[in-house]
CSV table of C-alpha atoms in Angstrom, one decimal:
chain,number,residue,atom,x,y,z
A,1234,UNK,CA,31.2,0.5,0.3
A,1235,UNK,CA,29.0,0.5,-3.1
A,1236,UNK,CA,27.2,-2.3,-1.5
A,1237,UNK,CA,26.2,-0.5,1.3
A,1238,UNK,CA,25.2,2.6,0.0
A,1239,UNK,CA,23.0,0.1,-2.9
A,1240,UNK,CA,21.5,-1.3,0.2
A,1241,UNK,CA,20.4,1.5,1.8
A,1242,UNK,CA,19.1,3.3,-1.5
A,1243,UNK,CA,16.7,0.2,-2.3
A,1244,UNK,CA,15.9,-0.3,1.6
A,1245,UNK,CA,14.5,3.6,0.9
A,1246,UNK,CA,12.6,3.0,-2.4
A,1247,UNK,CA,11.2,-0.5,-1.0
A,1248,UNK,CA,9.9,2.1,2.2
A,1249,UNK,CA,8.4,5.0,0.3
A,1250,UNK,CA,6.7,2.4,-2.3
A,1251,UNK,CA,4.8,0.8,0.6
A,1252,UNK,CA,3.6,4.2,1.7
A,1253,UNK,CA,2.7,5.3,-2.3
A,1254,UNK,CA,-0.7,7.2,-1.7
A,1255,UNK,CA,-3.3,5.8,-3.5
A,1256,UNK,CA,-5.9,8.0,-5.6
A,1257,UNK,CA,-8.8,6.1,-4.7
A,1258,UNK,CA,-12.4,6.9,-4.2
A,1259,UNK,CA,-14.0,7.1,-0.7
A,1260,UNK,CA,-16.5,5.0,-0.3
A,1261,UNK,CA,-18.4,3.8,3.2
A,1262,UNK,CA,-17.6,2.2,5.2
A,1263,UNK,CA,-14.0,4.2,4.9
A,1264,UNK,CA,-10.8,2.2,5.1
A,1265,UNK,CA,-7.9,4.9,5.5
A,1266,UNK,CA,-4.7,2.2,6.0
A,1267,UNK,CA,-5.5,-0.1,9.0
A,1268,UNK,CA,-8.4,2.0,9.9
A,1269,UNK,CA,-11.7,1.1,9.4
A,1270,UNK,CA,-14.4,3.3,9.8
A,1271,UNK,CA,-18.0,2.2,10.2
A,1272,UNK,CA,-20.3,5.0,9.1
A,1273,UNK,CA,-21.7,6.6,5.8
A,1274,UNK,CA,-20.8,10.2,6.2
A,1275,UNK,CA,-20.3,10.7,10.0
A,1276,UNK,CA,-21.7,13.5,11.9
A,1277,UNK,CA,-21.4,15.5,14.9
A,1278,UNK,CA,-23.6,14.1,18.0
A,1279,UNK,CA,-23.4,10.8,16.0
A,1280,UNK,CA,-22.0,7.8,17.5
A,1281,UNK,CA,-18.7,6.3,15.6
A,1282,UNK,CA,-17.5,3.2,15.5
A,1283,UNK,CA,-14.3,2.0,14.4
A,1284,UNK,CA,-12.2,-0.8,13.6
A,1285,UNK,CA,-8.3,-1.1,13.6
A,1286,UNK,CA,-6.7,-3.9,11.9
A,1287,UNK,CA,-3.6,-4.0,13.6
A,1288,UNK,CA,-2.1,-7.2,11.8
A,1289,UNK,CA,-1.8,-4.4,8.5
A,1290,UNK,CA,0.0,-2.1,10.8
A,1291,UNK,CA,3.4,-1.4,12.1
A,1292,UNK,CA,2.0,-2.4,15.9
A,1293,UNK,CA,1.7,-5.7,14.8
A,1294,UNK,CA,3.8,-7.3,17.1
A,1295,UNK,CA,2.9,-5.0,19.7
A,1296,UNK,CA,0.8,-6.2,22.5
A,1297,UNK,CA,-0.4,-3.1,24.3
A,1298,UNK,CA,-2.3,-0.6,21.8
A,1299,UNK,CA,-3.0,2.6,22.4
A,1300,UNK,CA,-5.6,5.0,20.5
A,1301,UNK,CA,-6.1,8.8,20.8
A,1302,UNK,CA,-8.9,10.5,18.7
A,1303,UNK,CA,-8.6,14.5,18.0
A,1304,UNK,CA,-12.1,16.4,17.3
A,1305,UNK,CA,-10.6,19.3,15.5
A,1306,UNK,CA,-13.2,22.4,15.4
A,1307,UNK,CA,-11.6,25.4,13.6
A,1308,UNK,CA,-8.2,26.2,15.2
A,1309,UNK,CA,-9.1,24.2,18.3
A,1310,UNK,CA,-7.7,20.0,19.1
A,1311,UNK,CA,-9.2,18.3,21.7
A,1312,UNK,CA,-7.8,15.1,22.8
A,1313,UNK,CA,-9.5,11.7,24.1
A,1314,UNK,CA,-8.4,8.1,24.0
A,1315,UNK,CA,-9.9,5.3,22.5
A,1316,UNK,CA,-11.6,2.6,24.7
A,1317,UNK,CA,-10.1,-0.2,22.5
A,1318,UNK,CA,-11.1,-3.8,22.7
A,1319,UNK,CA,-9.9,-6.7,20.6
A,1320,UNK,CA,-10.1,-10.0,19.0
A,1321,UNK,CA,-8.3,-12.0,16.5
A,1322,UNK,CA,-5.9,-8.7,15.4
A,1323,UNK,CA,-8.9,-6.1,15.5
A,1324,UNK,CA,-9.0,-3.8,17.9
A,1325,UNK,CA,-13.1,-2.1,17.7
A,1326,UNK,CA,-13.7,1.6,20.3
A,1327,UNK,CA,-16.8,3.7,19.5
A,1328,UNK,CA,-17.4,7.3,20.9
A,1329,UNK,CA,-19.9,9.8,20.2
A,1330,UNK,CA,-18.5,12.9,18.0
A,1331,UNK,CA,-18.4,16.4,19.5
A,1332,UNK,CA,-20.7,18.6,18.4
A,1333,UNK,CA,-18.4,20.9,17.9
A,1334,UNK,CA,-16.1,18.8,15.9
A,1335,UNK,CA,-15.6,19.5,12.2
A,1336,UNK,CA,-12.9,17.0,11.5
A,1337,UNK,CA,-11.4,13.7,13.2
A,1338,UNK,CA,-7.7,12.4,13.2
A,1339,UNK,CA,-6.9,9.3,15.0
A,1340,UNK,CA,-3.3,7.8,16.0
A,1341,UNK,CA,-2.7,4.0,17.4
A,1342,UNK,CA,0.8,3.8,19.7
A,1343,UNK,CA,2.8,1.9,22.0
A,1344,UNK,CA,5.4,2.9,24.0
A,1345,UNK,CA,8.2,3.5,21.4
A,1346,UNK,CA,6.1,2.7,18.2
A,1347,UNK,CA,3.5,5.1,16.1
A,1348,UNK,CA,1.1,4.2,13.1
A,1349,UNK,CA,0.2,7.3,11.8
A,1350,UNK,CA,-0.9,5.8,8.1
A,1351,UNK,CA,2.4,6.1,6.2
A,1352,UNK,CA,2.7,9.5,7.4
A,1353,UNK,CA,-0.4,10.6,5.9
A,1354,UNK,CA,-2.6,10.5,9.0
A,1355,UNK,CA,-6.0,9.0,9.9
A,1356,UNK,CA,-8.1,11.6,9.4
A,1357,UNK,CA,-11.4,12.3,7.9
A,1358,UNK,CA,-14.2,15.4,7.6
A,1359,UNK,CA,-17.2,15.1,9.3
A,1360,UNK,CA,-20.8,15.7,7.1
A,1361,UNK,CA,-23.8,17.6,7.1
A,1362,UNK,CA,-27.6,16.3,7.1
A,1363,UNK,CA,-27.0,15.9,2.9
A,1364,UNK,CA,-23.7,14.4,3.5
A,1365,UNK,CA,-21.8,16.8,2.3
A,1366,UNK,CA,-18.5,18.2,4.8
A,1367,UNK,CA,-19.2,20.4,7.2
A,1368,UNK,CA,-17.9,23.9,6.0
A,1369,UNK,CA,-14.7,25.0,8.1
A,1370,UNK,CA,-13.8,21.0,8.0
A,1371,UNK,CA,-11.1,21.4,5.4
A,1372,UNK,CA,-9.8,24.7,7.0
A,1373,UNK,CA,-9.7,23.0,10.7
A,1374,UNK,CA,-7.9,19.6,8.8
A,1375,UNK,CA,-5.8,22.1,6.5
A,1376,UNK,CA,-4.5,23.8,10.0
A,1377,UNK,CA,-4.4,20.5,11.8
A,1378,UNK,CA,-1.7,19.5,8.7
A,1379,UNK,CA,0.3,22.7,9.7
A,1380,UNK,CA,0.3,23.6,13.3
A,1381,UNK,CA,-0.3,20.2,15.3
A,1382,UNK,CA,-0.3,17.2,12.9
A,1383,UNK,CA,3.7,17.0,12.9
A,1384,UNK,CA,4.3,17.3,16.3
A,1385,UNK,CA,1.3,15.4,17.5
A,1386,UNK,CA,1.1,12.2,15.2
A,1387,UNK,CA,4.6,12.6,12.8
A,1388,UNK,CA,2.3,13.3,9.8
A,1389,UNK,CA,4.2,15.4,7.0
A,1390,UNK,CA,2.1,16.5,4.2
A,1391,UNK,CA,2.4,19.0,1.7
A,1392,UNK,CA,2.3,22.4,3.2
A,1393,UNK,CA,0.9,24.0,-0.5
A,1394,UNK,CA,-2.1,21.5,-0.4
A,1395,UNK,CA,-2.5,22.5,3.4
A,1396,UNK,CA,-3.1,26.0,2.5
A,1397,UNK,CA,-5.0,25.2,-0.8
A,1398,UNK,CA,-7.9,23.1,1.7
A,1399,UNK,CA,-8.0,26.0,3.7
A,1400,UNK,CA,-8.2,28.5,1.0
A,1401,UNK,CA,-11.2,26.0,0.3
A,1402,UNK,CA,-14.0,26.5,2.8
């Protein structure tokens, strides 16, 4: 019986260290987990590309991928898939930002299996001319966090730190 519940207890530290967040800098092109993506402080109206390395994700063994982008603008999600095409374990989709959108989050699925970044979420703010983010992005992400990022893409995140980025813009 010890054994098991030993097990289990290093089977759950093992998990939660190989989702430990990681204070790093962002640099461009931005890598958030399996996620590349391939702008310098994107924009609305501007095309995106994007990579997804899905040999460094839990889809790895899946063969069909699919990939949903949400443009979040204030309180509002919209919702659009990813054309997706692949080679060698990347998968590569572009699309041109909303110019409404203030924020991005992106999830990769199959039929029974999600990625959403350790439970973090792929998400990012979009920028201004002087590459600085958009004001209302870290409110719209902030309420993303609270109201739609659970149900939507499994993401849990600190509901304190939601409120503190909306408190923020």
């Amino acid at each position: 019986m010890h054994r098991k519940i030993a097990f289990t207890y290093l089977i759950s530290v093992l998990l939660l260290a190989s989702c430990k967040e990681k204070k790093e800098e962002r640099t461009w092109p931005l890598a958030l987990g399996a996620l590349k993506i391939e702008a310098t402080a994107p924009k609305p109206g501007e095309k995106l590309e994007i990579s997804y390395f899905v040999d460094k994700s839990p889809l790895s063994s899946v063969k069909h991928i699919q990939g949903t982008y949400y443009a979040l603008a204030g309180r509002k999600v919209y919702a659009r898939k990813l054309q997706l095409k692949g080679q060698q374990g990347v998968l590569k989709g572009g699309f041109t930002i909303p110019d409404s959108a203030q924020a991005l989050g992106f999830i990769f699925k199959s039929d029974y299996i999600r990625d959403n970044n350790c439970g973090k979420g792929y998400i990012i703010p979009l920028y201004d001319r002087d590459h600085k983010i958009l004001a209302g992005a870290l409110a719209a992400i902030g309420d993303f966090y609270l109201e739609f990022g659970p149900r939507l893409m499994g993401i849990r995140h600190d509901k304190t730190d939601a409120l503190d980025m909306i408190g923020q813009d």
